[in-house]
mmCIF file of C-alpha atoms in Angstrom:
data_model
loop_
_atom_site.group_PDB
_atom_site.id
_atom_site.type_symbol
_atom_site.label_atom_id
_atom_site.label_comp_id
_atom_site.label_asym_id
_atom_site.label_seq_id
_atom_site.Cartn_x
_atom_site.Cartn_y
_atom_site.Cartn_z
ATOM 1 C CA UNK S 1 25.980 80.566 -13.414
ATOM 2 C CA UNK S 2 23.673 80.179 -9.944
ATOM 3 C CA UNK S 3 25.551 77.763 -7.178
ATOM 4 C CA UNK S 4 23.578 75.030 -6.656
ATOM 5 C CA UNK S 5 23.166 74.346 -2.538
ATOM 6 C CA UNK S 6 24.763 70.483 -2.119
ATOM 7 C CA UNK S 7 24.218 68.958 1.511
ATOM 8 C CA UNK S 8 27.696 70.339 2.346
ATOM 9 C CA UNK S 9 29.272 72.842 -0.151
ATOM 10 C CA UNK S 10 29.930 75.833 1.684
ATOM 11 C CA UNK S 11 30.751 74.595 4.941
ATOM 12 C CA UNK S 12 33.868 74.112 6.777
ATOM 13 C CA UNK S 13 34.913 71.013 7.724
ATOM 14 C CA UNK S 14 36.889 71.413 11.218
ATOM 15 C CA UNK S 15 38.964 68.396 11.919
ATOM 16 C CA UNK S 16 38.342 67.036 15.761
ATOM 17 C CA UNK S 17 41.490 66.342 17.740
ATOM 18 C CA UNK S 18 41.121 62.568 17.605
ATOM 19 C CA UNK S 19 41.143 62.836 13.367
ATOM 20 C CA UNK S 20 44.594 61.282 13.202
ATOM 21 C CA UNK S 21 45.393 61.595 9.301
ATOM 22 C CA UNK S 22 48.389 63.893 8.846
ATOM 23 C CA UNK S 23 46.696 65.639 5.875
ATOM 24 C CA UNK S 24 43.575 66.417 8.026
ATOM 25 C CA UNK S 25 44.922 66.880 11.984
ATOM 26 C CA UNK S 26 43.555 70.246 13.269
ATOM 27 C CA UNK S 27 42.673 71.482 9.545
ATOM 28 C CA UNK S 28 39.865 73.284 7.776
ATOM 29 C CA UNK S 29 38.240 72.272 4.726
ATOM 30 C CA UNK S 30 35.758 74.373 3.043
ATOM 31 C CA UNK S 31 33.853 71.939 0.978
ATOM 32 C CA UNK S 32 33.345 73.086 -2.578
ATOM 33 C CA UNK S 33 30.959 70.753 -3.820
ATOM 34 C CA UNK S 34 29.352 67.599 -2.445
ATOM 35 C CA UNK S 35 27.055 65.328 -4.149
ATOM 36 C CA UNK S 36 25.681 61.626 -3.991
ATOM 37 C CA UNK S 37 29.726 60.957 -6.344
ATOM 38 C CA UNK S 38 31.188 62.245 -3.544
ATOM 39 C CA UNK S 39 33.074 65.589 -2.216
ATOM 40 C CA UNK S 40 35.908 67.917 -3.443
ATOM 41 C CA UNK S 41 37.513 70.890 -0.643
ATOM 42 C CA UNK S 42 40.387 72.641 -0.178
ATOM 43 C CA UNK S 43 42.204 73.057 3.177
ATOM 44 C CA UNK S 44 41.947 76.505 4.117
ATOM 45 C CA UNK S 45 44.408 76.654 7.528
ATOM 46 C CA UNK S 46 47.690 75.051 6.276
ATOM 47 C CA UNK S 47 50.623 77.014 4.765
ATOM 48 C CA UNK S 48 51.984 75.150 2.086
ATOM 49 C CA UNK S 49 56.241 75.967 1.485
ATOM 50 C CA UNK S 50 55.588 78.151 -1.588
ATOM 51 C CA UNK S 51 54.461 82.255 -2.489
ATOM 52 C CA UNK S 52 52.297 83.335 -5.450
ATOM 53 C CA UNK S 53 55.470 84.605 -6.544
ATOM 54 C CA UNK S 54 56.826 81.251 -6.648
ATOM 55 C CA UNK S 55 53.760 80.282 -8.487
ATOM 56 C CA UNK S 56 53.955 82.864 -10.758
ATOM 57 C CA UNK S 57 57.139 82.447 -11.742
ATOM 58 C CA UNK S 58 56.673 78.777 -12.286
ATOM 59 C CA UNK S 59 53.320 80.088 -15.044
ATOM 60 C CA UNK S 60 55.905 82.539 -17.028
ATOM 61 C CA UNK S 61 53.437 85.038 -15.508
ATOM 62 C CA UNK S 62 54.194 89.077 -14.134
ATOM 63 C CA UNK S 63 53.317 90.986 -11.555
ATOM 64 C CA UNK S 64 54.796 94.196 -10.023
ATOM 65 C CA UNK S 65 53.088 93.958 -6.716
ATOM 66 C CA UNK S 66 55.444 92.732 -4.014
ATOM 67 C CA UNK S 67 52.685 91.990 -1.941
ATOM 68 C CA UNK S 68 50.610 89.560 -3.958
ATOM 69 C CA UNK S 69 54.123 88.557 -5.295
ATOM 70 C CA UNK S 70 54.452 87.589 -1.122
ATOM 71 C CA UNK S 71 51.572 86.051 -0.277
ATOM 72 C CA UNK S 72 51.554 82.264 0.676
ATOM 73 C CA UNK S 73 50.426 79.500 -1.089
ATOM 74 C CA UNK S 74 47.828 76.756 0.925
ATOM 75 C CA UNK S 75 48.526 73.269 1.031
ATOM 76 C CA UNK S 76 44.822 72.505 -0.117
ATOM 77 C CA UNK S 77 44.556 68.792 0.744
ATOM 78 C CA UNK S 78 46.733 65.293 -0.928
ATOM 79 C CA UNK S 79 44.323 64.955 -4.157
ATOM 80 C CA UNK S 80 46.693 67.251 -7.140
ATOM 81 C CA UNK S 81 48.789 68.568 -5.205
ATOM 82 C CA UNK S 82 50.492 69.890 -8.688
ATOM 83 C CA UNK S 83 46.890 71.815 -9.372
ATOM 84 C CA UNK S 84 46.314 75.042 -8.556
ATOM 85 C CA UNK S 85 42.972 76.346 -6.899
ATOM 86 C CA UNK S 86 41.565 79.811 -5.993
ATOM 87 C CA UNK S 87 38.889 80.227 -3.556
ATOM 88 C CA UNK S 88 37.638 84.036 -4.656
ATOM 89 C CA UNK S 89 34.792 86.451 -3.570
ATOM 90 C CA UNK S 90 32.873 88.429 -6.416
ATOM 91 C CA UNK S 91 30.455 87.018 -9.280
ATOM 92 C CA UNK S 92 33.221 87.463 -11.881
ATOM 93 C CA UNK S 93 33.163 84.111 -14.214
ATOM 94 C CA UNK S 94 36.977 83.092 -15.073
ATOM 95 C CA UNK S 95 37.418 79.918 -17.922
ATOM 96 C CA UNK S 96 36.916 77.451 -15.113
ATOM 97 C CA UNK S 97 34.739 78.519 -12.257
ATOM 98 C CA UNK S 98 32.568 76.453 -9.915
ATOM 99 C CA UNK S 99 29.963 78.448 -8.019
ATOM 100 C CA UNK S 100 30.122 77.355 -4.730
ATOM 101 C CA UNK S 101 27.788 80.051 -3.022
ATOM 102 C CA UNK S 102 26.384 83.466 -3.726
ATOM 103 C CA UNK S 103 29.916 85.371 -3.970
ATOM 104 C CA UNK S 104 32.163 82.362 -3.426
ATOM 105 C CA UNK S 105 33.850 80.288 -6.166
ATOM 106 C CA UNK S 106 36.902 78.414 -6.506
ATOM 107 C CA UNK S 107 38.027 78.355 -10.054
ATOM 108 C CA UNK S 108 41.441 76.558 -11.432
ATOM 109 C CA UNK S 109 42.007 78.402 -14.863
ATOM 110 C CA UNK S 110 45.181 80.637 -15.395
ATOM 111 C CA UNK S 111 43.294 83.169 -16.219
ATOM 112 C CA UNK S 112 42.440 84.394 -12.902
ATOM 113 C CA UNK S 113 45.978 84.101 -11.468
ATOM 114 C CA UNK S 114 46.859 86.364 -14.827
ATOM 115 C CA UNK S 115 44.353 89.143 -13.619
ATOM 116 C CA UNK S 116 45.020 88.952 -10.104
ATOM 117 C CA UNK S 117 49.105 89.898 -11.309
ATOM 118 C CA UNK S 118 47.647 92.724 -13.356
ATOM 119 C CA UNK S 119 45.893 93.810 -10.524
ATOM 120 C CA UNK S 120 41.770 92.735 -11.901
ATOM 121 C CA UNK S 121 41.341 89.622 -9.939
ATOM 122 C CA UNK S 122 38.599 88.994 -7.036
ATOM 123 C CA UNK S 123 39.023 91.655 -4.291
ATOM 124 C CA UNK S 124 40.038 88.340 -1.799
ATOM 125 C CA UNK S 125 41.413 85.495 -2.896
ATOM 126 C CA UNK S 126 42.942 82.682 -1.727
ATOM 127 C CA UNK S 127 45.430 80.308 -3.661
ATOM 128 C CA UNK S 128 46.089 76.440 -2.958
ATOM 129 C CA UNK S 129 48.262 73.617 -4.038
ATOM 130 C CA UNK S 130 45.935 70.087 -4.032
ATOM 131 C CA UNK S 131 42.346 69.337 -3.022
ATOM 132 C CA UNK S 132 41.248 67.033 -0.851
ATOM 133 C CA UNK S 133 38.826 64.386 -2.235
ATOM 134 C CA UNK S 134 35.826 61.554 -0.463
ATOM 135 C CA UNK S 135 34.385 59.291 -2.430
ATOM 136 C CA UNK S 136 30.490 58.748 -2.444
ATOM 137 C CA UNK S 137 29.584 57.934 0.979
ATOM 138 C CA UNK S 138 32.938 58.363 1.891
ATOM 139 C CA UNK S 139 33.108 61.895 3.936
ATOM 140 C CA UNK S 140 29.140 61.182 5.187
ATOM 141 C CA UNK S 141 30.908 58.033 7.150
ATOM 142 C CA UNK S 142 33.438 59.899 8.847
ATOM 143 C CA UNK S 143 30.977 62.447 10.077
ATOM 144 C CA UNK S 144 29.536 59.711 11.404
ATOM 145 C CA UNK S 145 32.341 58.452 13.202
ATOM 146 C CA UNK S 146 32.645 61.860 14.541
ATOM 147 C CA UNK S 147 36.016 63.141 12.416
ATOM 148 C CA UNK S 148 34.449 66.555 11.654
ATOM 149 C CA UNK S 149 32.350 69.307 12.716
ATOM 150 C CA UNK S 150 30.924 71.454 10.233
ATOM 151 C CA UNK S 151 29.922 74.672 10.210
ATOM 152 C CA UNK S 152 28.715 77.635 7.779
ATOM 153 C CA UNK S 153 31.719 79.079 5.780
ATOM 154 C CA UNK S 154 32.115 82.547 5.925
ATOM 155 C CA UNK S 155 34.139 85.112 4.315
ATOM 156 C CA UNK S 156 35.986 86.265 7.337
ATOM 157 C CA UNK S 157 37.511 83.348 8.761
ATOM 158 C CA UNK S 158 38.296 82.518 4.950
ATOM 159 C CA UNK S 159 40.248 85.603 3.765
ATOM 160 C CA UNK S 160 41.044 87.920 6.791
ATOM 161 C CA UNK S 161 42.029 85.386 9.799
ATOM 162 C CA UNK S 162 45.822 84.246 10.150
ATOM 163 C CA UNK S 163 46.011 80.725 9.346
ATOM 164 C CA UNK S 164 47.104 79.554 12.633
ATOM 165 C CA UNK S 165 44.188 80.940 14.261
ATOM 166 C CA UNK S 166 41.347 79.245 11.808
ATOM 167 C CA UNK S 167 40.712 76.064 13.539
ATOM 168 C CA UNK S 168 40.123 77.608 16.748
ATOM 169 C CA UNK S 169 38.161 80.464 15.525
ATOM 170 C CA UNK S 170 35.742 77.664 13.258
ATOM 171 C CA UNK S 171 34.987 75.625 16.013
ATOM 172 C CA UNK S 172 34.309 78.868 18.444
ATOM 173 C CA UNK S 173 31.512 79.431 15.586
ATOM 174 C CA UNK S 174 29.151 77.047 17.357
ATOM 175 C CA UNK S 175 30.681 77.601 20.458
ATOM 176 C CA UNK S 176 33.345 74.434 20.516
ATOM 177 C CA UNK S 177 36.488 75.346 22.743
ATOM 178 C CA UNK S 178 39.215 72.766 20.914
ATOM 179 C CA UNK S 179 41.203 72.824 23.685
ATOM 180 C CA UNK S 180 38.802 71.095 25.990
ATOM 181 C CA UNK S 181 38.086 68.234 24.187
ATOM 182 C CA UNK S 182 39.149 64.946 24.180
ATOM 183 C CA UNK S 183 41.990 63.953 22.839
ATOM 184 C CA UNK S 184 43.343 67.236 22.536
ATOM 185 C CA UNK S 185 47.283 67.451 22.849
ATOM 186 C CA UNK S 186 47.372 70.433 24.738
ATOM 187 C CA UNK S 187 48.759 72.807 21.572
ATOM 188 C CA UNK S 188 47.638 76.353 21.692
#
């Protein structure tokens, strides 16, 4: 299946300091899809209080690798926070895959949590609890009202950077320095 290009899918979302939302303060959303119905992303900078293992083991689902068994679990946004999502490289179809670039899905079928235990998943992968979720016309006004910036997603800042650093790093994309602008609480 070929991703269809939507105004926004495949860009991050970087919340400006003045965003005041608890769900969205100094967060990252990678927008998955965006059409005229509105727009579905997950939040790709906030640690939620679970592991895969804990995921796993909640699925009735094995894995030997301590690592993967280790990693932690995003808090993807407040819309299903009981759902499960996986943002994954590779062209690999799983049972429920949306294309959201060239090499970039997310996809929210066991079946890919199932290979990724065995050890046959995406080579990077990211796992989140909830979505976040605008209705049509909905995320349009709030870049209006300056909430976000956005900026191309890439595969870097989306699998290899440490959480803490990815709303720093995304604005420093187009050159942004968080910490001088307004309303910015001083927080390194």
């Amino acid at each position: 299946m070929q991703a269809t290009p939507t105004p926004l899918a495949n860009r991050l979302l970087i919340a400006l300091p003045a965003l005041a939302d608890p769900h969205f303060a100094r967060s990252v959303t990678l927008v998955c899809q965006h059409d005229d119905e509105g727009a579905m992303g997950v939040v790709v900078n906030r640690a939620s209080e679970y592991t895969l293992g804990d995921v796993f083991q909640q699925m009735g689902i094995d894995s030997d690798d301590a690592d993967l068994r280790g990693r932690v679990v995003l808090s993807g946004g407040p819309v299903h926070p009981e759902r499960g999502f996986v943002l994954h490289d590779g062209e690999r179809q799983w049972d429920s895959t949306l294309p959201i670039a060239t090499g970039l899905s997310v996809t929210t079928s066991r079946d890919i949590l199932e290979a990724m235990a065995r050890g046959d998943g995406p080579r990077h992968a990211t796992v989140a609890l909830g979505c976040a979720g605008w209705g049509a016309g909905q995320l349009e006004n709030e870049l209006v009202e300056n909430s976000w910036l956005t900026v191309p997603a890439d595969a870097d800042l989306l699998f290899g950077l440490p959480l803490e650093a990815r709303w720093q790093a995304a604005a420093g994309r187009i050159g942004v320095d968080m910490a001088r602008m307004a309303d910015y609480s001083g927080h390194a």
